[in-house]
Amino acid sequence: MLKSKTFVRKTRAGGVLKVVREHYLRDDIWCGSEACSECKQESTVLQEDAIIESSLCPYPHYLVPDTNVVLHQIDVLEDPVIRNVIILQTVLQEVRHRSAPVYKRLKDMIQAKEKYFYTFTNEHHRETYIEREQGESANDRNDRAIRVAVKWYSQHLKTESNTDGLKVVLLTNDQGNKEKAEENGLVVYKFDEYVKNLTANPELVDRLALSNDEKAEITSSKVLFPEHLPLSKIQSGIKSGTFLQGTFRASRDNYLEATVFVQGEGEDTTEVLIQGLQNLNRAVHQDVVAVQLLPRSEWVSPSAVVLQDDGAAKDDDVDDEEEKALRISAAEAARKPTGKVVGVIKRNWRPFCGMLNLSQIKESTRHLFTPADRRIPRIRIETRQASTLAGQRIMVAIDGWPKNSRYPNGHFVRSLGSAGEKGTEEEVLLLEHDVPHQAFSQNVLSFLPKMPWGITPEDMVKRRDLRHLTVCSVDPPGCTDIDDALHCRELENGNLEVGVHIADVSHFIRPGNALDKEAANRGTTVYLCGKRIDMVPELLSSNLCSLRSNVERLAFSCIWEMNHKAEILKTHFTKSVINSKASLTYAEAQMRIDDTSKKDDITESLRGLNKLAKILKRKRIEKGALTLSSLEVRFHIDSETHDPIDLQTKELMETNSMVEEFMLLANVSVAQKIYDEFPDCALLRKHPAPPPSNYDILLKAAKSKNVEIHIDSAKALADSLDVAKVDGFSYFNTLLRILATRCMMQAVYFCSGMDSDFHHYGLASPIYTHFTSPIRRYADIIVHRLLAVSIGADITYPDLMDKHKQSALCNNLNYRHKMSQYAQRASVAFHTQLFFKNRGILNEEGFVLFVRKNAIIVLIPKFGLEGTVFFDSKDKAAPSLVFDEQGPTLKVEQTTFNIFDKVKVTISLDDSNIQHQKIRMALTEPVIPGVSVAAPDAEPQAKKTKLK
Amino acid sequence: MARVKVSEAEKVYILHGIRDDLRVDGRSCEDYRHMEVETDVVSNTDGSARVSLGHTAVLVGIKAEIGKPRPLVPDEGYLEFFVDCSANATPEFEGRGGEELGIELSNTLYRVFNNRSSVDLKSLCISAGEHCWVLYVDVLLLQCDGNLYDAISVAIKAALFNTKIPRVHMSSDEEGGKEVELSDDPFDCVRLNVESVPCIVTLCKVGHRHVVDATLQEKACSVASLIIAVTHRGTVTCAKKMGGGSLDPESIFEMTEVRQTTRNDLGFLCVYDVSLVQAGKRVGKALHAPLMKLLQQEESLGKKRQKVGFLG
């Protein structure tokens, strides 16, 4: 049966358009219940004995949540207890329209077999479709559609002979809807009412989001904040320029201060300062807000005061005082544009990690929650399990921030485990760095190849058979996701053939499917200490794509013909099949090369590669490529407790640089090829030259040791770094390189059609991309696809050629890449803490890396650890400090600190704040009375005794 | 326009019949053929109607769009007409064959309907001088069997009756910028008052008498015809003479009698045959009441009505 849906809509030009869509009603939409014999369905989703233990509904029942229940109570719905739920199409569509993240979570639940969630397409069912009536709002219509569908279900299931009281329960939080449903004779409960009566799972109650009437109870009637403007007013205000739209960034150090970044024309952004609770007006970090500039006379400058919001005890008067303190501190000069938040355009709330502050009143169920991220305000939550949650890391979601509440209201989502435990902290750092780390959903896994997998004749059509070649891979020990392998052999004409074979991931991940989308979202594999968060499911990353030895694997090969001077004569790209003869570690490969008695094919191949790599490296350095340095540490992890038992800096061998050299070569060759083929949409990687001011610290530091550094070009910098040496200070050069690394810009992915500057500063290459690690980087997959299209081995698809889409993808990849690095660093820092926790207090030698106004930053080469030694502290009088910016030097009492000075420090773990544990360093040498501490003996108490 | 060939003998037969107030198909001189009206037949228009008169069939669709008012009348909306002479109606319209007729028809329709005494143009104004509704009236000829004007005018009246214009209001911000805002309820719409929308009556002079709703054969016997637009009160809003022959003014007395009742509108009509005008008024007036009744009846059926559509 055909119906037409009619609606009017405003066009962009300001006109009004009537749209008519055809809408087909069917009578072959089945109910999905196991108990039904009437519907001719092939398989059922809903169980016949659908029992959730509940004192309200002791009979088997299916749940039908309405849209608001799904939107607000998704945390509860996700609990494994909640099963046999009918999601109506009306609800699904509304959820999709209102919140993309909730929609995704709902879809994942529907996919999960053990949840027994069934989608009923009531909008296309002949008996449950309803048309909007005169005078009915869209929401009312949807509510009615839900009621009609529930009614249909309860009648449909009742007529069955085999039912034993199977009922359908409508869950809604809307009083009006509930009353109407009761009139229609439906079983209907409020969601919290239903959850509170689940006999088996009382803890679910904590996860309930607060509904409106409850919120009113919590907060005093006093209005603390100005009302937010409605969206329509905000929009017209932004159009007319009275308001500015921007992203709200709360200050890390001062809870009463924030900055709004307003995106102007093109690249430039302006910053608007927001100060004071009233002006911040309930905006939370990362929200998109509308701000209004204050008159120039009320502009202030950012204060240097560190203010932490610390307490439930505090009332509003204290806030006022603190705000006053803020005002006074604002100097007359250096005022910045200041504004106030008038409305929130888009909330960017996510579940936050943190810990609970127990309320002082013992029986209270309302507590404040302190997020780990200092930029997020405290959140008021209600829980009955406060005593168990104390000392645990928990996740809390914000439900809303009423204008009469000092803090936002939220609800408990889940516990991550005890604070300080390894698993918990790892989870926290993944969550806080926005690293998607959930298990892959069924939908994603469904696109994996079926096992057992083998190479079929169709696979061979566009591939070269390279199985006979002596290919081998060289990787760090313990590596299971091998994405590159190499070979080298002598040709009959005396030239060398060198091949770089990269795992053909794009063969398995087809564009646009769920697997591809998931990988594109994750962007990169994240390596933590002792843990890997895969970008693609393990079957691909560690098995089918991994180029392990003695198995046949699909590869994308880049084959050069070179002469013995490592000059490229021919470049050839092809999809291929290889059979790696050996998976070596760097050390093993090194040993083979060095062992002159070995004469087998693999070793000969490695020697050839090594010889060429050395020439390549020399050429590259001649061109001005930088060799920079950063200390990377490796933990020896105890195999049973998974605690770090030792720590060493990574060693670099010749073979490391051998593999690296050929990867660089392959990347450059591929970059050139895809750019030639697709000048508009090649995905490339660039590394901009840093502005000269970045080098200030490096120049000053070098000068203090009478060494000259040239920064006119990469080449000049590389050369001057090479010759920089100080007698009797062998570590100087490394330190200098570490400093130079800090001056660099971040390398980024970009789309060639959107940018004109392609240069890679660090590698001194005019063009560069990432091709060699498709298992762990999504950018490489795109590059593989582009290359495959250009050699005719694969077909293209629209998004690949769309430079705007690709540019958006690059932004995500850059963001994920950055976050994964932060997560990695945080993981190293955490393991370092664990390491020192077990060690007690250590005494180590280090170098001053930076000099600050009140502190020096010390690098301990042995651990690759950096720490700050403060000279002023809260509880005792500060020693006299004289800071000279020109040096930069810091004079503490009689001792002057320069960059690169050798010092001795004690290292210990400061766990006074369990949320933010940190490594504390204290000076032992040079000895400064009243500042330095004694070198520890075996006794830890020695720390306390100060030298007089 | 579609023409038929009629032999001399046939002409005499038709002529004599009309003289005796008996036409070939049994009607008297002022009778219409069977007429069918159906509204709301095209879902993606704002108002539509289908009218068949004998074998003549026309379809009218009205689309409302937001436009700028004409500078001379800043507080009024306006109508635009387009007549599509489909080659379905008659093979003569093939190619550009129907173009001339189409232009002639749309110009006449524009003259008849686009004035403030026919349609309440003020109600189409959204904000004076800036935004108004423009009604695009599209007429599609599906079949030609004479008397196009009458059929089209009835269809336009029915379609205007059926037209639902979404309700909008202007929102203005502090800067004075104005923007159209749309109600989100699809049922929230404005209806036009079509009471004073005129119907066109075509009178064909055949011999010394006149007929309404002439068939193609009768038309072939006629030397000239008069088109008059008549409102439900009997007011003549427009008149136009078609055809090559002349119409002579009859008795002066009859004219003065007419003048007493409607002196204003007849001042410009004195050159025409007064009896023709009178007949037209009579017929036109009689046409309105049943048409309105019918339309209201149809409307009251609401969504339950089984649609016939133009294919049925």
GROMACS .gro file of N, CA and C in nm, chain A residues 4 6-10 14-16 18 20 131-136 138 232 236 239-240 242, chain B residues 43-46 63-64 66 133 166 168 173-175 179-187 303:
model
  138
    4SER      N    1   0.164   0.876   0.089
    4SER     CA    2   0.268   0.975   0.065
    4SER      C    3   0.283   1.060   0.191
    6THR      N    4   0.402   1.411   0.339
    6THR     CA    5   0.418   1.546   0.291
    6THR      C    6   0.471   1.635   0.403
    7PHE      N    7   0.565   1.715   0.370
    7PHE     CA    8   0.608   1.813   0.469
    7PHE      C    9   0.664   1.935   0.399
    8VAL      N   10   0.666   2.046   0.466
    8VAL     CA   11   0.722   2.167   0.407
    8VAL      C   12   0.854   2.198   0.476
    9ARG      N   13   0.941   2.256   0.400
    9ARG     CA   14   1.073   2.278   0.455
    9ARG      C   15   1.127   2.406   0.397
   10LYS      N   16   1.210   2.474   0.473
   10LYS     CA   17   1.266   2.601   0.428
   10LYS      C   18   1.391   2.573   0.345
   14GLY      N   19   1.587   3.084   0.144
   14GLY     CA   20   1.481   3.154   0.216
   14GLY      C   21   1.343   3.119   0.165
   15GLY      N   22   1.336   3.035   0.063
   15GLY     CA   23   1.206   2.996   0.011
   15GLY      C   24   1.146   2.884   0.093
   16VAL      N   25   1.028   2.843   0.053
   16VAL     CA   26   0.960   2.735   0.123
   16VAL      C   27   0.928   2.627   0.021
   18LYS      N   28   0.765   2.244  -0.068
   18LYS     CA   29   0.681   2.134  -0.023
   18LYS      C   30   0.742   2.006  -0.076
   20VAL      N   31   0.722   1.591  -0.109
   20VAL     CA   32   0.632   1.476  -0.100
   20VAL      C   33   0.714   1.351  -0.119
  131GLU      N   34  -0.073   0.846   1.066
  131GLU     CA   35  -0.044   0.974   1.006
  131GLU      C   36  -0.059   1.082   1.109
  132ARG      N   37   0.015   1.187   1.090
  132ARG     CA   38   0.008   1.297   1.184
  132ARG      C   39  -0.128   1.365   1.170
  133GLU      N   40  -0.188   1.394   1.280
  133GLU     CA   41  -0.320   1.456   1.276
  133GLU      C   42  -0.310   1.606   1.293
  134GLN      N   43  -0.423   1.668   1.258
  134GLN     CA   44  -0.428   1.812   1.269
  134GLN      C   45  -0.406   1.854   1.415
  135GLY      N   46  -0.321   1.953   1.434
  135GLY     CA   47  -0.300   2.004   1.568
  135GLY      C   48  -0.208   1.918   1.654
  136GLU      N   49  -0.147   1.819   1.592
  136GLU     CA   50  -0.060   1.729   1.670
  136GLU      C   51   0.085   1.766   1.641
  138ALA      N   52   0.496   1.702   1.620
  138ALA     CA   53   0.572   1.586   1.571
  138ALA      C   54   0.602   1.489   1.686
  232SER      N   55   1.767   2.977   1.832
  232SER     CA   56   1.731   3.066   1.721
  232SER      C   57   1.791   3.205   1.744
  236SER      N   58   2.078   3.394   1.507
  236SER     CA   59   2.064   3.525   1.444
  236SER      C   60   2.168   3.621   1.501
  239LYS      N   61   2.488   3.554   1.320
  239LYS     CA   62   2.478   3.608   1.185
  239LYS      C   63   2.503   3.758   1.186
  240SER      N   64   2.446   3.825   1.283
  240SER     CA   65   2.458   3.970   1.284
  240SER      C   66   2.589   4.016   1.349
  242THR      N   67   2.673   4.001   1.676
  242THR     CA   68   2.671   4.038   1.817
  242THR      C   69   2.730   3.929   1.904
  991SER      N   70  -0.030   1.553  -0.552
  991SER     CA   71   0.010   1.571  -0.412
  991SER      C   72   0.124   1.669  -0.394
  992ASN      N   73   0.208   1.686  -0.495
  992ASN     CA   74   0.321   1.777  -0.472
  992ASN      C   75   0.294   1.922  -0.513
  993THR      N   76   0.168   1.955  -0.529
  993THR     CA   77   0.134   2.096  -0.546
  993THR      C   78   0.071   2.144  -0.417
  994ASP      N   79   0.050   2.276  -0.408
  994ASP     CA   80  -0.017   2.327  -0.289
  994ASP      C   81  -0.168   2.325  -0.306
 1011LYS      N   82   0.130   2.615  -0.732
 1011LYS     CA   83   0.244   2.610  -0.640
 1011LYS      C   84   0.262   2.749  -0.581
 1012ALA      N   85   0.278   2.752  -0.450
 1012ALA     CA   86   0.301   2.881  -0.385
 1012ALA      C   87   0.450   2.893  -0.356
 1014ILE      N   88   0.771   3.187  -0.237
 1014ILE     CA   89   0.792   3.320  -0.180
 1014ILE      C   90   0.869   3.407  -0.279
 1081TRP      N   91   0.362   3.593  -0.131
 1081TRP     CA   92   0.344   3.464  -0.198
 1081TRP      C   93   0.315   3.488  -0.345
 1114PRO      N   94   0.143   2.723   0.332
 1114PRO     CA   95   0.201   2.708   0.467
 1114PRO      C   96   0.204   2.842   0.539
 1116VAL      N   97   0.349   3.124   0.750
 1116VAL     CA   98   0.483   3.171   0.785
 1116VAL      C   99   0.469   3.301   0.863
 1121ASP      N  100   1.544   4.034   1.383
 1121ASP     CA  101   1.640   4.047   1.493
 1121ASP      C  102   1.668   4.195   1.516
 1122GLU      N  103   1.756   4.223   1.611
 1122GLU     CA  104   1.780   4.361   1.649
 1122GLU      C  105   1.834   4.444   1.532
 1123GLU      N  106   1.909   4.375   1.445
 1123GLU     CA  107   1.973   4.448   1.336
 1123GLU      C  108   1.872   4.490   1.230
 1127GLU      N  109   1.367   3.744   0.852
 1127GLU     CA  110   1.378   3.610   0.799
 1127GLU      C  111   1.243   3.540   0.807
 1128VAL      N  112   1.217   3.458   0.707
 1128VAL     CA  113   1.090   3.386   0.706
 1128VAL      C  114   1.100   3.268   0.801
 1129GLU      N  115   1.003   3.250   0.885
 1129GLU     CA  116   1.002   3.131   0.969
 1129GLU      C  117   0.878   3.050   0.945
 1130LEU      N  118   0.899   2.920   0.948
 1130LEU     CA  119   0.797   2.828   0.904
 1130LEU      C  120   0.742   2.754   1.025
 1131SER      N  121   0.613   2.736   1.027
 1131SER     CA  122   0.555   2.657   1.135
 1131SER      C  123   0.588   2.510   1.109
 1132ASP      N  124   0.613   2.433   1.216
 1132ASP     CA  125   0.652   2.294   1.193
 1132ASP      C  126   0.531   2.201   1.185
 1133ASP      N  127   0.412   2.256   1.194
 1133ASP     CA  128   0.292   2.174   1.182
 1133ASP      C  129   0.244   2.179   1.037
 1134PRO      N  130   0.246   2.065   0.968
 1134PRO     CA  131   0.205   2.068   0.827
 1134PRO      C  132   0.058   2.107   0.808
 1135PHE      N  133  -0.020   2.099   0.914
 1135PHE     CA  134  -0.161   2.136   0.899
 1135PHE      C  135  -0.184   2.285   0.919
 1251LYS      N  136  -0.985   1.291   0.432
 1251LYS     CA  137  -0.891   1.195   0.375
 1251LYS      C  138  -0.959   1.065   0.334
   0.00000   0.00000   0.00000
